[in-house]
XYZ file of C-alpha atoms in Angstrom:
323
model
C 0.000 0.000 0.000
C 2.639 2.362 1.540
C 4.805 1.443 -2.195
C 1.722 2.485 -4.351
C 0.987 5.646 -2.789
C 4.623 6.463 -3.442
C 4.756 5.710 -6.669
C 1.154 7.857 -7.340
C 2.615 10.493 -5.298
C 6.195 10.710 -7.738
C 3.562 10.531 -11.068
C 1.753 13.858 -9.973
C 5.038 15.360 -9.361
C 6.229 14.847 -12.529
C 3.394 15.891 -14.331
C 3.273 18.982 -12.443
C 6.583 19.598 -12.987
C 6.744 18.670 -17.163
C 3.938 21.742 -17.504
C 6.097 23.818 -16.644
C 9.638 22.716 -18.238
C 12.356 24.109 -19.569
C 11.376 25.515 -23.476
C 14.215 23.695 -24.424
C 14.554 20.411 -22.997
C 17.204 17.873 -24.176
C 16.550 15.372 -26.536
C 16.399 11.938 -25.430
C 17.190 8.565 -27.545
C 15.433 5.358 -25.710
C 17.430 2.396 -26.418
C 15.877 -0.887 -25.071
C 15.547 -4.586 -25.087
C 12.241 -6.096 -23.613
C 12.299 -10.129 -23.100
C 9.576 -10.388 -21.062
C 5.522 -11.084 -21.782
C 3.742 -8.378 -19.366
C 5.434 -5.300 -21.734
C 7.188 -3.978 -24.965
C 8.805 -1.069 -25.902
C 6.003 0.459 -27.187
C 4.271 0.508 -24.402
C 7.580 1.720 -22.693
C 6.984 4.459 -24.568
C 3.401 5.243 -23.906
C 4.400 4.688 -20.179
C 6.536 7.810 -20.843
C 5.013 9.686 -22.575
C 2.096 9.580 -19.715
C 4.476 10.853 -17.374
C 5.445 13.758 -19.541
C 8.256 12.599 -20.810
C 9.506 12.658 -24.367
C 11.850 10.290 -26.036
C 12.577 9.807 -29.395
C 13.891 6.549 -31.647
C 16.810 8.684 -33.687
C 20.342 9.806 -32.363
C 20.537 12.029 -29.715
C 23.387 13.752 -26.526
C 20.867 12.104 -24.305
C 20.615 8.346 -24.444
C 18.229 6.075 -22.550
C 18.574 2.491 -22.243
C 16.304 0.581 -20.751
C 16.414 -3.877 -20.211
C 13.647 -5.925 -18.516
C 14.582 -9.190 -18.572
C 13.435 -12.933 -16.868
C 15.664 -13.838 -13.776
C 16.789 -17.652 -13.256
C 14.517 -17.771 -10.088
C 11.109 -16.619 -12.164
C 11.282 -12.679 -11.099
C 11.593 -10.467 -13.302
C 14.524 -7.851 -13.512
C 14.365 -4.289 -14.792
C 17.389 -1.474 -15.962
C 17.805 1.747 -16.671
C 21.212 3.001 -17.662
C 20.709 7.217 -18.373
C 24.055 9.226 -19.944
C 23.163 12.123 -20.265
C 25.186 15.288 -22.807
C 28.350 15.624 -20.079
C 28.799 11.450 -20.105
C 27.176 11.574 -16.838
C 25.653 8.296 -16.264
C 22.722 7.315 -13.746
C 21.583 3.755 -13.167
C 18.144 2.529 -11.624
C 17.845 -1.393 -11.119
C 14.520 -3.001 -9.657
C 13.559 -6.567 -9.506
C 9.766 -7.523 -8.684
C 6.717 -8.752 -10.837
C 6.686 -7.833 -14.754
C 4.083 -5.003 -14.371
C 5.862 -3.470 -10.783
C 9.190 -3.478 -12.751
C 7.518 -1.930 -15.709
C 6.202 0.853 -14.025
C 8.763 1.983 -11.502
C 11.460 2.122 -14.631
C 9.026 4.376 -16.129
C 8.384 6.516 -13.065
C 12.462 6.263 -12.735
C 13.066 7.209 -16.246
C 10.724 10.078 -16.116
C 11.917 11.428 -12.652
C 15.676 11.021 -14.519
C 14.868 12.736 -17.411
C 13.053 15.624 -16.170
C 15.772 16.401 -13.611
C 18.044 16.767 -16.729
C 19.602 20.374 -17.725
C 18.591 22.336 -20.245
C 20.543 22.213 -23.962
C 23.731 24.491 -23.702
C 22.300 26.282 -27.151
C 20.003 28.324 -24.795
C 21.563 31.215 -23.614
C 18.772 32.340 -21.510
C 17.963 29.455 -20.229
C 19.675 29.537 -16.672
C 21.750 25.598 -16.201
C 19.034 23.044 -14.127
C 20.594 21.287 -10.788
C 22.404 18.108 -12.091
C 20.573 15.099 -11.663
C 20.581 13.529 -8.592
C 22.450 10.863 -8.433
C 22.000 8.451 -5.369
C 20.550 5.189 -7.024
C 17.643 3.649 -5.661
C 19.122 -0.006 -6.491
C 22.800 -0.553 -7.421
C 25.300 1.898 -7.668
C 25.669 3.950 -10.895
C 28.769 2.222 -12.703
C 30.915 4.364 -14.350
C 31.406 4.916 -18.011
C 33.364 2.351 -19.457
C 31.310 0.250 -16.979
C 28.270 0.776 -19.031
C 26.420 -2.405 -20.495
C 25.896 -2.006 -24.078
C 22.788 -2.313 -25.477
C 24.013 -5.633 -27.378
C 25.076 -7.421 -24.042
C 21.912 -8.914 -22.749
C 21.363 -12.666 -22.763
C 19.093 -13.905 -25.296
C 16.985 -16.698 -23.437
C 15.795 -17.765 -27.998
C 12.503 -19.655 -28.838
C 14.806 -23.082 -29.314
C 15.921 -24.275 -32.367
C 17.569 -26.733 -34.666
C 21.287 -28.257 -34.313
C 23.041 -30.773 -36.612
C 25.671 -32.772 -35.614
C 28.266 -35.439 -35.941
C 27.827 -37.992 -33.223
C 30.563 -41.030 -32.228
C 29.984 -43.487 -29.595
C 32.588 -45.737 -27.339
C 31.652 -48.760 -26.154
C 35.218 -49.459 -24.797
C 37.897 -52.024 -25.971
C 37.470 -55.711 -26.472
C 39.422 -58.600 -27.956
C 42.357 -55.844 -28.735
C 40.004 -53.646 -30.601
C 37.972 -50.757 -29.819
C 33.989 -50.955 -30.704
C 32.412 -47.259 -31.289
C 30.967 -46.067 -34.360
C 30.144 -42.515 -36.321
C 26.895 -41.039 -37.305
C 24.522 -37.886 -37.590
C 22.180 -36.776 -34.514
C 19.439 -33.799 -35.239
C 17.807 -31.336 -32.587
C 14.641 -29.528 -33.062
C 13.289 -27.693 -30.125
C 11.061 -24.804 -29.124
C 11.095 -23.340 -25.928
C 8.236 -23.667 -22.865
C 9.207 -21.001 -19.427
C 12.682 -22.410 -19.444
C 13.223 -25.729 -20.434
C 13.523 -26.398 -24.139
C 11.443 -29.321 -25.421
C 11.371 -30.631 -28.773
C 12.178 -34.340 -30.872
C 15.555 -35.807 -31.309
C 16.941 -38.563 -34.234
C 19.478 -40.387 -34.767
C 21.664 -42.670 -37.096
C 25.164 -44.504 -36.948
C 27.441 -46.977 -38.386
C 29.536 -48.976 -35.664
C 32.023 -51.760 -35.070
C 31.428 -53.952 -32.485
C 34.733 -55.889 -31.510
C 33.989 -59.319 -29.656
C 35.583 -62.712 -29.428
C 34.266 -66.136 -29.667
C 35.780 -69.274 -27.676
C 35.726 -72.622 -29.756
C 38.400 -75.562 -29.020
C 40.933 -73.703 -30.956
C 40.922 -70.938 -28.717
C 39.607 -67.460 -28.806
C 38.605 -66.340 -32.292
C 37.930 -62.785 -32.878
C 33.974 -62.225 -33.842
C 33.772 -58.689 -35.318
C 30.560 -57.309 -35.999
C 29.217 -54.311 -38.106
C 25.973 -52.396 -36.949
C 23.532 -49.967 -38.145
C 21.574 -48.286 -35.729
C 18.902 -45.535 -35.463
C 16.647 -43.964 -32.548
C 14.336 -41.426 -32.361
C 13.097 -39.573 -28.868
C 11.506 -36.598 -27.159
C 14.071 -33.939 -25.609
C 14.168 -31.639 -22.607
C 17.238 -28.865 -22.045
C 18.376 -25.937 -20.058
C 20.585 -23.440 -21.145
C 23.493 -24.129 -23.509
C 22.487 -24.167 -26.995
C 19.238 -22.410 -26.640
C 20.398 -19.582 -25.430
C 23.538 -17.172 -24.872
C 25.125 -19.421 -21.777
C 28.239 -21.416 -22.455
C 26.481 -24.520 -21.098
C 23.934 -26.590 -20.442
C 21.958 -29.707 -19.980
C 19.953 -31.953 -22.696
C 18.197 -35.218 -21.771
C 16.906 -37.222 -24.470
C 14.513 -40.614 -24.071
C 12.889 -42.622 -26.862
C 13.149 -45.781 -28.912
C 16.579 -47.336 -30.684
C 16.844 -49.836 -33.191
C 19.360 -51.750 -35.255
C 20.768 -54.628 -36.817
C 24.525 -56.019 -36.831
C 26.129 -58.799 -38.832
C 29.851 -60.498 -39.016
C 31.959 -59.121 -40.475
C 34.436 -61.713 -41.705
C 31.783 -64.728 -41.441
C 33.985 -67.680 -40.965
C 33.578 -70.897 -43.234
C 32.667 -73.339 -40.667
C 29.863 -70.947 -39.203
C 26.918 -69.753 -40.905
C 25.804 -65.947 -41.459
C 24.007 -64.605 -38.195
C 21.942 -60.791 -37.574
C 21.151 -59.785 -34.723
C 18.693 -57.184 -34.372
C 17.339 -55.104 -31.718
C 14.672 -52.542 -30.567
C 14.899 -51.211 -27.170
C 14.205 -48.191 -25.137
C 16.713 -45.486 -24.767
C 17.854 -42.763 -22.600
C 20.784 -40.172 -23.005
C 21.953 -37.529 -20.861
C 24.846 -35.164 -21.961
C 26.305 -31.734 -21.053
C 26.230 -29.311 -23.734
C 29.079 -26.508 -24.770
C 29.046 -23.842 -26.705
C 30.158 -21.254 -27.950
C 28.130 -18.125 -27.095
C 28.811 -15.836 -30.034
C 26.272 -13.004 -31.401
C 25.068 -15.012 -33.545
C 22.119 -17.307 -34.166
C 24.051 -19.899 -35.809
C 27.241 -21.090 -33.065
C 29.728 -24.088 -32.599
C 28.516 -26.617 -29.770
C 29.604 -30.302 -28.443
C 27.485 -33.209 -26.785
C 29.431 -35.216 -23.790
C 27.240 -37.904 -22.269
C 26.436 -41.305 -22.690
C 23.804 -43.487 -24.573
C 21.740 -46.666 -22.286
C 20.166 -49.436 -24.487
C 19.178 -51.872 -21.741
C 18.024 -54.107 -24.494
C 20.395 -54.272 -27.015
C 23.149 -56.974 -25.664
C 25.799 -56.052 -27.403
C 26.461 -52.659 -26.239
C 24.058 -51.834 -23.779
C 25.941 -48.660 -22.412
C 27.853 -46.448 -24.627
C 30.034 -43.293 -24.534
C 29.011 -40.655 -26.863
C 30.147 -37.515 -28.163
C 29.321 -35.021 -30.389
C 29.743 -31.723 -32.072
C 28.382 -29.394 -35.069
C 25.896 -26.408 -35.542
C 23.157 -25.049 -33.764
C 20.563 -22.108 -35.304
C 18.935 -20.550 -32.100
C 15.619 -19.093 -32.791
C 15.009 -15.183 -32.469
């Protein structure tokens, strides 16, 4: 209660100081970045422009920038960043609901602006106090401090990555069994987690040996497999962290035959369909970019598939992060 009569009590001053401002009161740019459902910039604007203040979309001494932004813990987290013609630079910083933040960086940004001196190409205008500058959340950093306009996380829609995939299944008989392959993302983003559908396909070795009354004969098999799942992630590729979690479940499938089928034994396939599940950590490379390098680390669980039932896998390509 006592918070909303403040706030109603800094509107009226405002307006009843903007009727009777300065004729000539500096121009002001608004730069902002709004990743949040409740608001937009346009209705930062309106906001403003309520309060009497007026701010413009072209190049100006005065520059506004204003980010509202989703915090990790579901809050939501609001900025103002104000420099004004003399590279003096005030900062505001509230974190509350969507709509709270909203309107106390427009109150802020209002108060900030119409505390500004007049331009220096009135000569009979006599100079305005300077602004005050006491913040009302973090201290005001200092110029080379600023955060550029460009530096705010994206937290993307999803997306699609392609990528080359191996697998380890470790060494037997002398020889190592792994294989190479393609694995494809698509995902689109929920609060957030990422969730989306997940495919793969690979070519492996399988290295084994067989015991007759000769001794042990090696029993080398090749494999093709597939699967195809649901996935869930955090972070890392989907957005503009360096990295992050994917867990993908679904169905795998395959078939493997000899590969140098001995005379005295017949031909044998073995086949397989089992149910899958594979965690990995996820890297990248958080350029500007939507498209950016990333790697898969984790492992792949077939319980059915006796061959290989856990592998090692690893993998790395391309990832488009939606807008």
């Amino acid at each position: 209660m006592g918070r909303a009569i403040l706030l109603t009590g800094t509107a009226i001053a405002i307006l009843a100081r903007a009727s009777v401002a300065h004729a000539e009161a500096p121009s002001v740019a608004l730069r902002a970045e709004v990743d949040v459902a409740c608001t937009t910039t346009r209705d930062l604007r309106l906001r403003l422009a309520e309060l009497g203040a007026d701010v413009g979309e072209g190049d100006a001494r005065v520059v506004l920038f204003v980010r509202i932004r989703e915090t990790p813990d579901g809050r939501v987290e609001g900025e103002l960043v104000l420099t004004d013609a003399r590279g003096i630079v005030t900062t505001r910083r509230f974190v509350d609901r969507c709509d709270a933040v909203a309107d106390a960086l427009a109150l802020a940004a209002a108060h900030t602006i119409e505390a500004l001196p007049p331009e220096p190409s009135s000569p009979k205008e006599t100079p305005a106090a300077p602004p005050v500058s006491a913040p009302i959340g973090d201290a005001a950093p200092s110029p080379a401090e600023k955060p550029s306009p460009t530096a705010a996380p994206s937290a993307g829609s999803g997306g699609v990555a392609l990528l080359a995939s191996a697998t380890s299944m470790g060494v037997r008989s002398g020889s190592a069994s792994g294989g190479i392959g393609l694995h494809a993302l698509a995902t689109t983003r929920i609060g957030r987690t990422r969730i989306g559908v997940a495919g793969a396909i690979a070519r492996e070795k399988i290295a084994d040996v067989r015991y007759d009354a000769g001794g042990p004969v090696p029993d080398d098999r090749e494999a093709e497999t597939a699967r195809a799942g649901v996935t869930l992630g955090w972070y890392a590729p989907w957005d503009d962290t360096p990295v992050g979690l994917l867990f993908e479940a679904g169905v795998a499938w395959g078939s493997s035959a000899l590969e140098r089928p001995l005379p005295d034994r017949a031909p044998t396939t073995n086949r397989f369909v089992s149910p899958y599940v594979a965690p990995s950590v996820v890297l990248a490379v958080p350029v500007r970019f939507p498209v950016r390098p990333v790697a898969l680390l984790g492992c792949l669980v077939t319980p059915s598939r006796e061959e290989a039932p856990i592998a090692a896998t690893a993998a790395a390509g391309l990832v488009w992060q939606g807008p």
